[in-house]
XYZ file of C-alpha atoms in Angstrom:
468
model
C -8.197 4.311 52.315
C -7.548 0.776 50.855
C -3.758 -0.234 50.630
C -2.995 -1.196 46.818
C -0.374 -4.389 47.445
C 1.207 -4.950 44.055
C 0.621 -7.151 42.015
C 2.857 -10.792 41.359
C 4.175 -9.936 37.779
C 3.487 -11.799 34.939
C 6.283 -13.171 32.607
C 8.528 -10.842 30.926
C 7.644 -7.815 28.442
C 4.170 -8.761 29.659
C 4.250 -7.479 32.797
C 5.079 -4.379 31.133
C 2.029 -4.344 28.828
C -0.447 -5.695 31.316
C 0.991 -2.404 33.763
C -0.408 -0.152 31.404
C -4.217 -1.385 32.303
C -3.667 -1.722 36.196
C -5.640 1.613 37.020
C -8.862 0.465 35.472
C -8.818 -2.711 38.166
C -10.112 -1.888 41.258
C -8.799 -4.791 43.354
C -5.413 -7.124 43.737
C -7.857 -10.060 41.777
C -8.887 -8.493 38.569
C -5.268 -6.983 37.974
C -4.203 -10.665 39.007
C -6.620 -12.312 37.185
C -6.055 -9.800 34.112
C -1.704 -10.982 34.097
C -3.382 -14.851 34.428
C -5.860 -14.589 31.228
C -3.480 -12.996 28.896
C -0.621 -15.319 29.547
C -3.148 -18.364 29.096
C -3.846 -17.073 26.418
C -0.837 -16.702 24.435
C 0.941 -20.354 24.339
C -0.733 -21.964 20.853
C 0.091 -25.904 22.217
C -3.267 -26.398 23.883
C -6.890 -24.649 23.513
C -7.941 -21.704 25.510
C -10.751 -22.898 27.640
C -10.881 -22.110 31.700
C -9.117 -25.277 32.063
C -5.921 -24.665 29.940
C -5.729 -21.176 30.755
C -5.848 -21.974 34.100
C -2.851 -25.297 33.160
C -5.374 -27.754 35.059
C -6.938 -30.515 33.131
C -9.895 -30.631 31.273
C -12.433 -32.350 33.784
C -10.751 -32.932 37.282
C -8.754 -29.613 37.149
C -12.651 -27.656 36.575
C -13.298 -26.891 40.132
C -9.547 -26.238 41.411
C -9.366 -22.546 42.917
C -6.847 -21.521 40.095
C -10.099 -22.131 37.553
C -12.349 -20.785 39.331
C -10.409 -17.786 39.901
C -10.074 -17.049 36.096
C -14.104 -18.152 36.062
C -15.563 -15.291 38.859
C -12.959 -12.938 36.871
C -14.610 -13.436 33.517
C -18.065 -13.454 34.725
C -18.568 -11.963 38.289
C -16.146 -9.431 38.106
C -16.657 -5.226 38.342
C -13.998 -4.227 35.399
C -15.780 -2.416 32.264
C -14.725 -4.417 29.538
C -15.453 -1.220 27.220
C -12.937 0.811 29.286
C -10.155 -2.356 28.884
C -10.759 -1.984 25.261
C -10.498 1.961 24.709
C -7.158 1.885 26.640
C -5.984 -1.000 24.799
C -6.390 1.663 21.256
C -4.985 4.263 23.168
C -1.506 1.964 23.230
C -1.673 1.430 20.041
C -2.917 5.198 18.881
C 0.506 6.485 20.708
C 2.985 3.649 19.390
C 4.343 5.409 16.309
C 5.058 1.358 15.130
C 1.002 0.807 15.523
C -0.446 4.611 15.491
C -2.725 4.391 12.442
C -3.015 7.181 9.726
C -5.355 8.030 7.077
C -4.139 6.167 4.061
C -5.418 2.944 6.143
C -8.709 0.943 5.876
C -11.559 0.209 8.423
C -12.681 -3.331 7.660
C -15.845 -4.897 8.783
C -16.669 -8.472 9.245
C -18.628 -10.665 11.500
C -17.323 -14.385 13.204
C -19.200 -16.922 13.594
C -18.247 -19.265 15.743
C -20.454 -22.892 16.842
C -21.419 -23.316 20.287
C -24.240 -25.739 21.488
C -27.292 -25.000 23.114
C -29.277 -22.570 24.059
C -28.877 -21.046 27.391
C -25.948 -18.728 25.744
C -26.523 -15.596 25.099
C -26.480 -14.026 21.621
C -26.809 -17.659 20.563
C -29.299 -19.064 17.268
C -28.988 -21.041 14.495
C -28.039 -18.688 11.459
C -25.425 -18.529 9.127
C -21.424 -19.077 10.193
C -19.480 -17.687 7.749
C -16.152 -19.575 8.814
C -18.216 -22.637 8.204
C -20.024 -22.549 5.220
C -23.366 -23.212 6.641
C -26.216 -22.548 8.792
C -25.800 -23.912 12.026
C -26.250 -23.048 15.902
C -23.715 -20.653 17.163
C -22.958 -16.755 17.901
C -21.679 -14.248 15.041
C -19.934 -10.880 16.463
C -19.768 -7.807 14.114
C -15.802 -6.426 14.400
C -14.160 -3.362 13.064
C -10.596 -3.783 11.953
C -8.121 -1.413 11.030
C -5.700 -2.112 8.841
C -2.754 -1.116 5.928
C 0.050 -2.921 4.170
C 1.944 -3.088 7.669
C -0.321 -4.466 10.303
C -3.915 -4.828 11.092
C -5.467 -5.047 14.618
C -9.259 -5.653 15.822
C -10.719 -1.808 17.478
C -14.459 -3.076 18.438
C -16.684 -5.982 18.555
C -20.290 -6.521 18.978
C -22.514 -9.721 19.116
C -25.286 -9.516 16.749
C -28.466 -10.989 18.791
C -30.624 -12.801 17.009
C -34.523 -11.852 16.114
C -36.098 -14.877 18.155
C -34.176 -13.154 21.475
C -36.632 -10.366 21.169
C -40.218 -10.260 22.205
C -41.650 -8.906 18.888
C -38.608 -10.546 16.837
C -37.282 -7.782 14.114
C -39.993 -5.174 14.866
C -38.847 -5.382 18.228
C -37.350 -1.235 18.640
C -33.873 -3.065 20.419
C -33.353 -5.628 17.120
C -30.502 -4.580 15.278
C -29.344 -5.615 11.649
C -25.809 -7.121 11.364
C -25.272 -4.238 9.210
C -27.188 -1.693 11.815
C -24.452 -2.628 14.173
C -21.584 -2.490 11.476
C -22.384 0.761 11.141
C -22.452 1.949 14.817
C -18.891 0.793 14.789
C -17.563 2.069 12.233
C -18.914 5.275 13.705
C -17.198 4.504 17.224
C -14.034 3.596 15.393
C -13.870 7.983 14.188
C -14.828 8.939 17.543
C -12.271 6.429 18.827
C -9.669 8.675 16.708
C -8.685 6.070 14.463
C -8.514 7.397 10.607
C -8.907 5.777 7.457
C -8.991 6.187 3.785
C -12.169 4.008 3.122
C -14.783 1.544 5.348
C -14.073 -2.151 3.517
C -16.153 -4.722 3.378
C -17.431 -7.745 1.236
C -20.634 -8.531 -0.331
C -22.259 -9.368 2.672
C -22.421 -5.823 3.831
C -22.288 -4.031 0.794
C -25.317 -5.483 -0.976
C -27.499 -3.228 1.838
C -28.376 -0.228 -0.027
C -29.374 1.150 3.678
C -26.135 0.141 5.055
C -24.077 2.317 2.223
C -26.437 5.350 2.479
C -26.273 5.141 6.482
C -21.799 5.353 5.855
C -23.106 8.326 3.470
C -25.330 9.978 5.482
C -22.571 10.153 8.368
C -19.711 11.152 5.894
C -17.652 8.105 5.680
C -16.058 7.121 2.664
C -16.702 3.564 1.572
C -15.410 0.700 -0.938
C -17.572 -2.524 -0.715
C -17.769 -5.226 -3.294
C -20.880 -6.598 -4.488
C -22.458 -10.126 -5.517
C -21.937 -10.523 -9.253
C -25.671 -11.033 -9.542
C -26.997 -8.619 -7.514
C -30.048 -7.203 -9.367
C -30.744 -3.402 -10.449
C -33.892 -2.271 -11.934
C -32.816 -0.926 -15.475
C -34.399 -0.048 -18.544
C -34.752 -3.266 -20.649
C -31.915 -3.341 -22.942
C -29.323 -1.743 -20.505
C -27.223 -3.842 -17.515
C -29.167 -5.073 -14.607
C -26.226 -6.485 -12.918
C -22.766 -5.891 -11.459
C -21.735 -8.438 -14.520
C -24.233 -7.437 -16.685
C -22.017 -4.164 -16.502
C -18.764 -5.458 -16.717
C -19.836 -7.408 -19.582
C -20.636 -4.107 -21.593
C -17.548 -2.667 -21.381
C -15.084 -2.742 -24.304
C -11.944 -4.914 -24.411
C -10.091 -6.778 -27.410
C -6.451 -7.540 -25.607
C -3.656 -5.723 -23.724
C -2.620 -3.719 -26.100
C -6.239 -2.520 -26.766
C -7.435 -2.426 -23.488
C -10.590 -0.486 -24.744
C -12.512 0.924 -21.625
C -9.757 -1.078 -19.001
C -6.734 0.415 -17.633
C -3.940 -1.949 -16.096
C -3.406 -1.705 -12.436
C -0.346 -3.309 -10.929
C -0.874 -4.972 -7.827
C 2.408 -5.903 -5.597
C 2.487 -8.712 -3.331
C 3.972 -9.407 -0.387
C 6.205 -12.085 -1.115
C 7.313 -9.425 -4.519
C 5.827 -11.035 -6.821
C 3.567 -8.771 -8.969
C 0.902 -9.157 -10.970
C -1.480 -6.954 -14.040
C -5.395 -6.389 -12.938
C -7.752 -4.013 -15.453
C -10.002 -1.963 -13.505
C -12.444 0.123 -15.071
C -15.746 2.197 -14.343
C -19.009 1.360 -15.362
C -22.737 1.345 -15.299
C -25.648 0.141 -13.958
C -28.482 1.599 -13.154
C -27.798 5.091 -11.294
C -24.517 4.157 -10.976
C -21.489 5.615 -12.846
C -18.325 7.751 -13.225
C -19.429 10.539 -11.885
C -22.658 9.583 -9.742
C -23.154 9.585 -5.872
C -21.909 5.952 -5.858
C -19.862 4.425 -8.401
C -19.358 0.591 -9.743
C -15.693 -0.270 -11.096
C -15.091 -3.509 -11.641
C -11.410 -4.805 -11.034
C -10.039 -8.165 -12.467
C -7.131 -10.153 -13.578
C -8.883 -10.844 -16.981
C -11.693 -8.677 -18.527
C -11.973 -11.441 -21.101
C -13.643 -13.934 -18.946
C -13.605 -12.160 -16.101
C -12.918 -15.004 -13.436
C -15.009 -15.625 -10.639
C -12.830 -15.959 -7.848
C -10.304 -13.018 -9.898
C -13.018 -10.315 -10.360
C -14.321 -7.611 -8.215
C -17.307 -6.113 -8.384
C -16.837 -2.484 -5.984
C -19.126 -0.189 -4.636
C -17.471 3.397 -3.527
C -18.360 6.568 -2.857
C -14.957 8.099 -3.257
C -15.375 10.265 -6.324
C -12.580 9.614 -9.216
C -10.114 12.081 -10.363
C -11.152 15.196 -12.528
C -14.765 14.268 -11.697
C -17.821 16.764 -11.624
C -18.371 15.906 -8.007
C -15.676 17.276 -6.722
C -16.689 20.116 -5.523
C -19.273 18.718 -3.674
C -17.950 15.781 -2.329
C -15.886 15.407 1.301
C -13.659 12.723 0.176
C -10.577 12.882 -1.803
C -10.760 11.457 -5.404
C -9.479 7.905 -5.870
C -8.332 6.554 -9.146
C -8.867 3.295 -9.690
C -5.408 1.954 -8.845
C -6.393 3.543 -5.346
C -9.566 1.531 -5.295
C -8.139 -1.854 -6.207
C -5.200 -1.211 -3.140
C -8.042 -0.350 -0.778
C -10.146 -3.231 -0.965
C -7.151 -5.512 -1.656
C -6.443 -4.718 2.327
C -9.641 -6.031 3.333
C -7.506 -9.533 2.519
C -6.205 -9.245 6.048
C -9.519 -11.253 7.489
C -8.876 -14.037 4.941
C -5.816 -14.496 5.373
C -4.680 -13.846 8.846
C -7.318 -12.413 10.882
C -9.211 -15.634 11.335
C -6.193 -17.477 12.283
C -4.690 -15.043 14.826
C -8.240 -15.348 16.107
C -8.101 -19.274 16.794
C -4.655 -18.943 18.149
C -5.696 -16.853 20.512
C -9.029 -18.576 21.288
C -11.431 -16.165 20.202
C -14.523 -18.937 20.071
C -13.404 -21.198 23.382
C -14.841 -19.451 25.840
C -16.718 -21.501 28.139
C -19.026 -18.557 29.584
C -22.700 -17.899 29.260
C -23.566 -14.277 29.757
C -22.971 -11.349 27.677
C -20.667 -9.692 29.502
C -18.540 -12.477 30.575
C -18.207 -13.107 26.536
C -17.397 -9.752 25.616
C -14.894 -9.345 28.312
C -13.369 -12.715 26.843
C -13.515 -11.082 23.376
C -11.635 -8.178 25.096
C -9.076 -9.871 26.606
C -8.216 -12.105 23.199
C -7.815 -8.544 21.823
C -5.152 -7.155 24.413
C -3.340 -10.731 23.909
C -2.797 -9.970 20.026
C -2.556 -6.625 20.197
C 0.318 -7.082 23.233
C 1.772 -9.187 20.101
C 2.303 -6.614 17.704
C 3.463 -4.825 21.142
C 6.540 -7.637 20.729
C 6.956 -8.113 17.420
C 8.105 -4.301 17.102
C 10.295 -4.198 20.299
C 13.609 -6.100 20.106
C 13.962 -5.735 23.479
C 11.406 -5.099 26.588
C 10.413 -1.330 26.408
C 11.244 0.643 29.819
C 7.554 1.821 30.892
C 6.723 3.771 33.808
C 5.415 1.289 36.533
C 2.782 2.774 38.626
C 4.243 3.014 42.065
C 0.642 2.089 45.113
C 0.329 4.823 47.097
C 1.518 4.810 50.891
C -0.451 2.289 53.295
C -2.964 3.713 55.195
C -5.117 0.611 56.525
C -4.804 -2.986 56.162
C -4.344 -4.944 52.142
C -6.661 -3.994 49.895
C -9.547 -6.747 49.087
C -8.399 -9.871 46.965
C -4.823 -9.707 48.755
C -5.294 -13.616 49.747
C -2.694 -16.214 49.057
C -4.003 -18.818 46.667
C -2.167 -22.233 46.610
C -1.005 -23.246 42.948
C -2.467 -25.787 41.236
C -1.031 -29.544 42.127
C 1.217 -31.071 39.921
C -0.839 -33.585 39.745
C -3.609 -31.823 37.884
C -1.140 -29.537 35.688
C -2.220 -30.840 31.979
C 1.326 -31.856 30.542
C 2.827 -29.259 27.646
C 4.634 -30.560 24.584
C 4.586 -27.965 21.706
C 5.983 -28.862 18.603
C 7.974 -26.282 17.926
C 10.613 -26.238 20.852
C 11.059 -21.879 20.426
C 6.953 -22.222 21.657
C 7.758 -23.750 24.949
C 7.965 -20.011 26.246
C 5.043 -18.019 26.513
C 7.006 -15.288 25.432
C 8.687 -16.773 22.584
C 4.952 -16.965 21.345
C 4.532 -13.457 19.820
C 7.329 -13.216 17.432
C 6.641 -16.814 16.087
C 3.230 -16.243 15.923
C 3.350 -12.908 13.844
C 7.027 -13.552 12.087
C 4.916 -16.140 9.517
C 1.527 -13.719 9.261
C 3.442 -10.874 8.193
C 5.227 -12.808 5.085
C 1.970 -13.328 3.740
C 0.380 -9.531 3.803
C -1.810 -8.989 1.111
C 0.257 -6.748 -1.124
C 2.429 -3.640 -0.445
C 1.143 -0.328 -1.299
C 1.415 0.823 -4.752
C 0.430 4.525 -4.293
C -0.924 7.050 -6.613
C 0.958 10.158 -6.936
C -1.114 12.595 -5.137
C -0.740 9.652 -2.096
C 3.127 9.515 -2.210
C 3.355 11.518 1.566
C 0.815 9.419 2.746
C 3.070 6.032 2.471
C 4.552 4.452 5.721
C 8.143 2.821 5.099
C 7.899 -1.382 5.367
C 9.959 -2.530 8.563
């Protein structure tokens, strides 16, 4: 039987965290190399290639052992990158500060991220929403859970472009950005993670097969739609999302006509009066399989960057469907607080990601870039991990069992790098000199700007969770 040395810890509560994952490593390297990547990637002073995570320089620093190291770990390596992840939710499923409940949302939304070339897999020139444009690069599908609290990533997938497939998008392996959206949102259930209502914007919920797919498995959904997104309708009746909103009544606040007001409560306390309001288009309405409410800070004009347009499935209060539907009713105050979460990947889910170095992987394969993906994942979900402990939690440290033959493989002293090639560190802010002063900074600003605190219904009172 194979000795299991332990491992050098890494800094601080991270050691603790990074504990938690040592069974799934078979050898003294990967849990080595696992303490290494997540502590490169946490300081925000310098990117997150090989190089810097490694602390050699860019070009003369590439071959030293410490790089490499990191390299065969990413890409050569035996760990399961899918069994990293599912213990990574199971921390966060048992932290009563993390553990999510079913008054949050499941958000979908794909990153795309430019990378040159095209030896990479999952790689193509199509659209990069970050961007604005078409360009070359890789896009990865994510689920996100989140409520008026936190947020944190559950699973990502690359989405593979047609021209990687032998018979392009007949090929029987292609799959649709929105195909793969909604095998996640599936594994997300199975993963145990609840939630009130799959979010997502236009880009998702313009796919009539996408919505009826969420339908067909039983999930509830809210999804906003292009203003212009055509319906076939009868000549003089709506044939768009605006067309719809148009049509219904309104003179002013105090005649609100077919509107009701909806407060909406920000983070930062200020508040501020929406109208939200049912209508119709097409089959769509009150009290049909899907409906269409429309949600907006003026229903005079209805503003373009101040309007949504919402497809759900949740059925509204007092409605005929009822009794046949599996999802509790929504009003529309419900509605406007659900997809106001999806706000999280606008405003701080892209930014946690390029702190944490989500796109600077320098790796070709898909494994190695999933397993980076992984990794960034466990580095900001170990965040949250800080920002809710004062104090370095006590956790049970797995004791290796008793020596039986000689150290286990990977047990081989590896020299540091020279000081020589050690890329100089000079953060800005002096409180981000310390790796582990990086959490708490990091999050401290992102949770200031939350998209709004909950203003619940009052059928949804027991649901609320208290604001730290």
């Amino acid at each position: 039987m194979t000795a299991r040395v332990p491992c050098p810890p890494a800094p601080g509560p991270l050691e603790a965290y990074a504990a938690s994952f040592d069974d799934l490593f078979r050898s003294l390297a990967q849990r080595r190399g696992f303490r290494e990547y997540l502590t490169g990637l946490l300081p925000r002073d310098r990117n997150k290639t090989l190089t810097a995570l490694a602390g050699a320089e860019p070009v003369v620093g590439a071959q030293h052992p410490a790089v490499q190291r990191l390299q065969f770990f990413l890409s050569e390596s035996t760990w399961k990158f899918e069994q990293v992840n599912a213990r990574r939710l199971e921390l966060l499923a048992a932290d009563t500060a993390t553990a999510p409940h079913g008054q949050g949302v499941l958000v979908i939304d794909d990153s795309g991220d430019r990378k040159d070339g095209m030896a990479t897999a999952h790689i193509g020139r199509q659209w990069l929403g970050r961007l604005g444009k078409t360009d070359n690069g890789i896009v990865t599908v994510t689920t996100l859970w989140a409520d008026e609290r936190l947020y944190y990533p559950l699973h990502a997938t690359p989405y593979t472009p047609a021209h990687h497939f032998p018979k392009k998008r007949t090929d029987p392996e292609f799959r649709t950005k929105p195909q793969l959206a909604a095998q996640l949102a599936g594994q997300a259930r199975q993963a145990g993670f609840p939630f009130r209502a799959v979010v997502a914007d236009c880009g998702y919920g313009d796919h009539d097969e996408f919505r009826h797919t969420l339908r067909e498995a039983g999930l509830p959904f809210v999804m906003a739609l292009k203003p212009r997104r055509g319906t076939w309708a009868y000549g003089p009746d709506a044939h768009t999302p605006v067309d719809a909103a148009h049509a219904l009544s309104w003179t002013d606040p105090d005649q609100p006509g077919d509107w009701t007001p909806v407060m909406r409560t920000f983070r930062d306390g200020h508040t501020e009066t929406w109208w939200a309001a049912d209508a119709r288009l097409g089959g769509w309405g009150p009290d049909s399989l899907a409906r269409l409410v429309v949600a907006t800070a003026d229903p005079a004009t209805l503003p373009h960057k101040a309007t949504w347009y919402l497809a759900t499935n949740l059925p509204r209060p007092a409605s005929p469907r009822l009794a046949d539907s599996p999802h509790e009713p929504a009003g529309l105050a419900e509605l406007v607080r659900l997809y106001g979460l999806r706000h999280w990947i606008e405003q701080s889910y892209k930014q946690i990601k390029d702190e944490l170095g989500w796109a600077d992987f320098q790796v070709r394969s898909d494994t190695a870039i999933r397993r980076h993906q992984t990794l960034v994942n466990c580095a900001f979900s170990f965040c949250w991990d800080a920002w809710f402990t004062d104090e370095p939690q006590e956790r049970d440290q797995p004791q290796p069992p008793e020596t039986t033959t000689g150290p286990e493989r990977g047990h081989t002293r590896v020299p540091p790098a020279p000081a020589a090639q050690l890329a100089p560190s000079h953060p800005q802010d002096p409180s981000l000199a310390r790796p582990l002063a990086h959490p708490a900074t990091l999050l401290a600003g992102l949770v200031d700007i939350a998209p709004a605190t909950r203003t619940p219904e009052p059928h949804h009172l027991t649901g609320q969770r208290p604001t730290p």
